[in-house]
Amino acid sequence: SAQLRRVSRSSPTRLHLVYSGMRLPTNESNQLERAGIGLVHFSLQNLPLRIHCLYELLTVCMSEGQPQMSTRAFMLKPLMAWILPPYISRVIILDMDVALLRPPK
């Protein structure tokens, strides 16, 4: 049976922006860091080969042919364990259409 575990208050919640492509300009990355948002920049080519192949296969299967950008972004979710830094032990993924009304506690 599934059990819910309460997250210890000693482990703070922190937001991370996960992105690929061009790195953010210094002023934008500094602004996000001051706001308490960690930046995780990654490149698909830096993923382990078997994970990169799995990603390519999933995007083609999900889009029935030529993958669309939205499909490519969606299929990154199952691969977060290989994208995020190892110090991040728990993840809650929020889609881009989710708006936080107050900072996380």
XYZ file of N, CA and C in Angstrom:
315
model
N 0.840 -1.185 0.000
C 0.000 0.000 0.000
C 0.881 1.243 0.000
N 0.392 2.253 -0.658
C 1.149 3.506 -0.742
C 1.063 4.270 0.569
N 2.169 4.820 0.970
C 2.202 5.615 2.184
C 2.729 7.000 1.841
N 2.110 8.010 2.461
C 2.597 9.364 2.285
C 3.593 9.665 3.392
N 4.697 10.241 3.030
C 5.685 10.618 4.031
C 5.687 12.126 4.180
N 5.727 12.576 5.398
C 5.779 14.000 5.657
C 7.223 14.473 5.477
N 7.387 15.524 4.725
C 8.716 16.064 4.485
C 9.147 16.849 5.715
N 10.335 16.601 6.160
C 10.878 17.277 7.335
C 10.958 18.776 7.090
N 10.664 19.539 8.106
C 10.782 20.997 8.011
C 12.241 21.421 7.868
N 13.158 20.526 8.201
C 14.568 20.875 8.099
C 15.044 20.912 6.644
N 14.290 20.322 5.736
C 14.667 20.400 4.327
C 13.792 21.451 3.647
N 14.370 22.615 3.358
C 13.574 23.717 2.800
C 13.139 23.432 1.364
N 12.051 24.040 0.989
C 11.559 23.952 -0.377
C 12.236 25.047 -1.191
N 12.716 24.692 -2.365
C 13.374 25.671 -3.220
C 12.906 25.460 -4.645
N 12.644 26.545 -5.324
C 12.249 26.487 -6.727
C 13.489 26.446 -7.608
N 13.407 25.680 -8.692
C 14.488 25.621 -9.673
C 13.906 25.840 -11.058
N 14.588 26.613 -11.853
C 14.239 26.793 -13.254
C 15.121 25.845 -14.054
N 14.504 24.872 -14.701
C 15.231 23.900 -15.513
C 15.070 24.322 -16.968
N 16.189 24.560 -17.641
C 16.099 25.028 -19.014
C 17.285 24.550 -19.831
N 17.121 24.584 -21.138
C 18.209 24.244 -22.053
C 18.306 25.353 -23.084
N 19.204 25.197 -24.009
C 19.390 26.238 -25.012
C 20.417 27.245 -24.536
N 20.230 28.497 -24.944
C 21.178 29.541 -24.575
C 21.103 29.833 -23.071
N 22.248 30.082 -22.487
C 22.285 30.455 -21.070
C 21.662 31.841 -20.897
N 21.070 32.047 -19.729
C 20.458 33.341 -19.436
C 21.520 34.416 -19.300
N 21.180 35.647 -19.682
C 22.119 36.755 -19.442
C 22.396 36.884 -17.942
N 23.567 37.377 -17.605
C 24.007 37.463 -16.207
C 23.021 38.223 -15.336
N 22.491 39.343 -15.831
C 21.562 40.132 -15.004
C 20.283 39.356 -14.696
N 19.793 38.559 -15.643
C 18.588 37.755 -15.401
C 18.874 36.611 -14.425
N 20.003 35.941 -14.591
C 20.322 34.839 -13.685
C 20.573 35.362 -12.272
N 21.221 36.514 -12.143
C 21.426 37.118 -10.819
C 20.093 37.482 -10.171
N 19.168 38.009 -10.953
C 17.848 38.373 -10.433
C 17.099 37.133 -9.930
N 17.150 36.046 -10.674
C 16.494 34.809 -10.249
C 17.149 34.244 -8.991
N 18.466 34.262 -8.934
C 19.176 33.770 -7.749
C 18.807 34.595 -6.511
N 18.721 35.927 -6.663
C 18.331 36.776 -5.528
C 16.915 36.472 -5.072
N 16.063 36.030 -5.997
C 14.681 35.682 -5.660
C 14.589 34.279 -5.064
N 15.738 33.589 -4.942
C 15.748 32.261 -4.344
C 15.444 31.141 -5.320
N 15.563 31.407 -6.616
C 15.280 30.396 -7.635
C 16.602 29.872 -8.179
N 16.816 28.575 -7.998
C 18.029 27.950 -8.518
C 17.918 27.712 -10.011
N 19.032 27.768 -10.696
C 19.046 27.560 -12.144
C 19.706 26.225 -12.464
N 19.046 25.443 -13.306
C 19.611 24.176 -13.761
C 19.620 24.220 -15.286
N 20.792 24.465 -15.849
C 20.950 24.491 -17.300
C 21.466 23.125 -17.734
N 20.885 22.570 -18.778
C 21.326 21.258 -19.243
C 21.332 21.208 -20.760
N 22.015 20.225 -21.269
C 22.064 19.964 -22.698
C 21.706 18.505 -22.917
N 20.834 18.237 -23.866
C 20.460 16.850 -24.153
C 21.679 16.013 -24.536
N 22.644 16.628 -25.195
C 23.821 15.892 -25.630
C 24.681 15.446 -24.442
N 24.508 16.083 -23.274
C 25.294 15.711 -22.103
C 24.641 14.597 -21.283
N 23.433 14.201 -21.654
C 22.787 13.087 -20.967
C 23.479 11.785 -21.367
N 23.433 10.774 -20.498
C 23.981 9.470 -20.905
C 23.326 8.999 -22.206
N 24.078 8.333 -23.038
C 23.608 7.944 -24.371
C 22.296 7.162 -24.323
N 22.182 6.213 -23.391
C 20.949 5.412 -23.340
C 19.739 6.277 -22.957
N 19.947 7.296 -22.121
C 18.859 8.194 -21.724
C 18.488 9.105 -22.885
N 19.487 9.580 -23.611
C 19.227 10.418 -24.780
C 18.444 9.631 -25.830
N 18.815 8.376 -26.066
C 18.094 7.522 -27.028
C 16.658 7.275 -26.565
N 16.477 7.023 -25.284
C 15.126 6.833 -24.739
C 14.284 8.082 -24.954
N 14.861 9.248 -24.691
C 14.164 10.515 -24.892
C 13.735 10.677 -26.354
N 14.644 10.419 -27.276
C 14.320 10.544 -28.704
C 13.207 9.574 -29.100
N 13.283 8.336 -28.626
C 12.263 7.344 -28.931
C 10.904 7.758 -28.369
N 10.876 8.223 -27.128
C 9.612 8.649 -26.507
C 8.985 9.821 -27.253
N 9.787 10.791 -27.659
C 9.224 11.954 -28.348
C 8.653 11.578 -29.710
N 9.316 10.667 -30.412
C 8.805 10.229 -31.718
C 7.512 9.438 -31.532
N 7.484 8.539 -30.555
C 6.283 7.725 -30.311
C 5.093 8.576 -29.878
N 5.341 9.557 -29.023
C 4.252 10.382 -28.501
C 3.698 11.338 -29.542
N 4.500 11.707 -30.530
C 4.032 12.666 -31.533
C 3.657 12.007 -32.854
N 3.780 10.700 -32.928
C 3.444 9.938 -34.143
C 4.183 10.475 -35.362
N 5.461 10.666 -35.233
C 6.267 11.150 -36.359
C 7.235 12.218 -35.910
N 7.210 13.349 -36.587
C 8.119 14.454 -36.266
C 7.718 15.111 -34.951
N 8.581 15.055 -33.928
C 8.232 15.616 -32.617
C 8.036 17.124 -32.639
N 7.011 17.585 -31.964
C 6.755 19.008 -31.787
C 7.490 19.490 -30.546
N 7.726 20.794 -30.437
C 8.440 21.339 -29.282
C 7.726 21.016 -27.979
N 6.389 21.077 -27.961
C 5.647 20.798 -26.729
C 5.840 19.344 -26.297
N 5.890 18.433 -27.259
C 6.123 17.017 -26.939
C 7.531 16.837 -26.389
N 8.495 17.522 -26.980
C 9.881 17.410 -26.525
C 10.009 17.864 -25.075
N 9.377 18.992 -24.730
C 9.448 19.499 -23.357
C 8.731 18.550 -22.402
N 7.576 18.042 -22.809
C 6.788 17.147 -21.955
C 7.560 15.873 -21.627
N 8.302 15.354 -22.584
C 9.001 14.086 -22.388
C 10.278 14.224 -21.550
N 10.622 15.445 -21.160
C 11.764 15.623 -20.261
C 11.400 15.281 -18.825
N 10.127 15.334 -18.492
C 9.698 15.089 -17.110
C 10.161 13.740 -16.569
N 10.004 12.631 -17.308
C 10.463 11.347 -16.758
C 11.986 11.262 -16.611
N 12.710 12.188 -17.224
C 14.165 12.137 -17.209
C 14.797 13.086 -16.192
N 13.999 13.696 -15.347
C 14.515 14.684 -14.395
C 15.610 14.127 -13.488
N 15.578 12.847 -13.189
C 16.613 12.263 -12.330
C 17.997 12.382 -12.965
N 18.075 12.441 -14.281
C 19.360 12.559 -14.967
C 19.697 14.011 -15.283
N 18.719 14.905 -15.189
C 18.934 16.311 -15.524
C 19.287 17.129 -14.281
N 18.574 16.879 -13.186
C 18.775 17.675 -11.976
C 20.074 17.292 -11.269
N 20.660 18.250 -10.560
C 21.875 17.942 -9.799
C 21.592 16.929 -8.696
N 22.586 16.153 -8.286
C 22.359 15.084 -7.307
C 21.943 15.571 -5.915
N 22.195 16.839 -5.582
C 21.814 17.327 -4.253
C 20.302 17.533 -4.112
N 19.561 17.468 -5.201
C 18.099 17.600 -5.148
C 17.529 16.200 -4.957
N 16.969 15.954 -3.759
C 16.518 14.599 -3.436
C 15.032 14.371 -3.693
N 14.246 15.418 -3.700
C 12.801 15.282 -3.945
C 12.377 16.326 -4.963
N 11.440 15.949 -5.828
C 11.033 16.847 -6.899
C 9.516 16.872 -7.006
N 8.987 18.061 -7.143
C 7.589 18.269 -7.539
C 7.664 19.096 -8.811
N 7.149 18.568 -9.891
C 7.238 19.255 -11.173
C 5.960 20.044 -11.405
N 6.121 21.346 -11.641
C 4.993 22.221 -11.948
C 5.049 22.562 -13.426
N 3.924 22.434 -14.099
C 3.878 22.819 -15.502
C 3.969 24.333 -15.624
N 4.225 24.791 -16.831
C 4.380 26.216 -17.040
C 3.070 26.982 -16.878
N 1.944 26.284 -16.905
C 0.665 26.960 -16.751
C 0.213 27.045 -15.286
N 1.107 26.702 -14.357
C 0.802 26.797 -12.922
C 1.376 28.110 -12.413
N 0.561 28.853 -11.687
C 1.017 30.117 -11.092
C 1.041 29.968 -9.573
N 2.168 30.303 -8.970
C 2.265 30.275 -7.510
C 1.718 31.594 -6.972
N 0.743 31.501 -6.094
C 0.135 32.708 -5.535
C 0.896 33.225 -4.326
N 1.701 32.368 -3.720
C 2.565 32.786 -2.606
C 3.796 31.899 -2.634
N 4.890 32.376 -2.025
C 6.103 31.546 -2.024
C 5.873 30.234 -1.303
N 6.563 29.174 -1.715
C 6.418 27.888 -1.012
C 7.011 27.998 0.382
N 6.473 27.192 1.302
C 6.981 27.198 2.677
C 7.888 26.024 2.890
